[in-house]
XYZ file of C-alpha atoms in Angstrom:
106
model
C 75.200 100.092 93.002
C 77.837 98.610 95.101
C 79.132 100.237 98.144
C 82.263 99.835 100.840
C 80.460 100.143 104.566
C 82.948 100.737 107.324
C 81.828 98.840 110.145
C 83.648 99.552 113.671
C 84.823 96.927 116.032
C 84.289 96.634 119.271
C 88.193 96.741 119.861
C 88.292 99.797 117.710
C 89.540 98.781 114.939
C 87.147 98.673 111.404
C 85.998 95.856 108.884
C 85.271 97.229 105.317
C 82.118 95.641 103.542
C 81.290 95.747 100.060
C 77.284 96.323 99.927
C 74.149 97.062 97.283
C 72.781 99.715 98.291
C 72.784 103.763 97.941
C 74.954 105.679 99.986
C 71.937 108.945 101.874
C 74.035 112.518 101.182
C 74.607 112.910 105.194
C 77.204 110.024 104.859
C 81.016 109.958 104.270
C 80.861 110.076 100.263
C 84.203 109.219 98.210
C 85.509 108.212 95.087
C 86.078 104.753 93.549
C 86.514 101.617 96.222
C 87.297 104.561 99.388
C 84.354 103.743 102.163
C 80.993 105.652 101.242
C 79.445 105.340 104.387
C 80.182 103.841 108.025
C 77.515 102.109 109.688
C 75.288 102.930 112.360
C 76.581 100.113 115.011
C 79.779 97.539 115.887
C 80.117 94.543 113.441
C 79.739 92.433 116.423
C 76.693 94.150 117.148
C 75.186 93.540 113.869
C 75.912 89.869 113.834
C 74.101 90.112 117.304
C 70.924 89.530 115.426
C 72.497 86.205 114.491
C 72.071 84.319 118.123
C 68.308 84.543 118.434
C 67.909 82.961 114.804
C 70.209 79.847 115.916
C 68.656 79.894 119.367
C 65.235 79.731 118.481
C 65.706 77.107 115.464
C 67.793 74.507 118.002
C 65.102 74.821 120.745
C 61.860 74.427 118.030
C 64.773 70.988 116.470
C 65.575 70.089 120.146
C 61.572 69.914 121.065
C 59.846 68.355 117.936
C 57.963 64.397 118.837
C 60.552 62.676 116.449
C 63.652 64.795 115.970
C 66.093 63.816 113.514
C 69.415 62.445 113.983
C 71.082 65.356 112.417
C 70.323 68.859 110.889
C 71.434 71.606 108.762
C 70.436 75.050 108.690
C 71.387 77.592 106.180
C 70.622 81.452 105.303
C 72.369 84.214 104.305
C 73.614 87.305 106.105
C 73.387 90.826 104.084
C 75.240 94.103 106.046
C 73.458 97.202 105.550
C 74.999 100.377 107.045
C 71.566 101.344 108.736
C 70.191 98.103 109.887
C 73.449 95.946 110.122
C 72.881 92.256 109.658
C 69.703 91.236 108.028
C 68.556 87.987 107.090
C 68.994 88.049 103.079
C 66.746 86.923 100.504
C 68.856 85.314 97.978
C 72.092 83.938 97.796
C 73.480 86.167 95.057
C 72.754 88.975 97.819
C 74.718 87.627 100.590
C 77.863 88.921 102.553
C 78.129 85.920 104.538
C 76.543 82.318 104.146
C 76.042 80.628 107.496
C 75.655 77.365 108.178
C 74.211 75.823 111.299
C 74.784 71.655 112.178
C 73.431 69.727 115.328
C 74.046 66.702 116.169
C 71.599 64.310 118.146
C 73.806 63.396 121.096
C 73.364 59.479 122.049
């Protein structure tokens, strides 16, 4: 079941995500499309988790014998109002698809 997450920003405003998973009965519980739950940390905190991904595939590209020209990196970001952002599965189950791109410099 689909759920709207509140997520706070770090300027104090909100972001509302839409999100599959269960809403625990010691959340904020409404009706319809209202927010069921706000999450445990800062959007920007969430997508935190983010940086060591990209940092640790461009050093392992950056340091391989023969390393290509160019390359492309994509996975999929899920929120989840306990955890934040977590590396998803599947496509169908993503919030947000990123997509990393280095270029050899010459």
């Amino acid at each position: 079941m689909k759920h709207i997450i509140e997520f706070p920003l770090d300027d104090g405003d909100s972001v509302l995500i839409e999100v599959d998973e269960a809403a625990s009965t010691d959340d904020r519980i409404s009706i319809g499309e209202q927010v069921s739950q706000t999450a445990q940390q800062s959007f920007e905190s969430a997508l935190e988790k983010v940086k060591p991904v990209a940092d640790t595939i461009m050093s392992k590209v950056r340091n391989l014998n023969d390393p290509a020209d160019e390359v492309e990196v994509q996975f999929g970001i899920k929120m989840s109002a306990e955890l934040g952002a977590v590396i998803a599965s599947g496509n169908a189950e993503v919030n947000y698809q990123i997509n990393l791109k280095w270029k050899k410099n010459k």
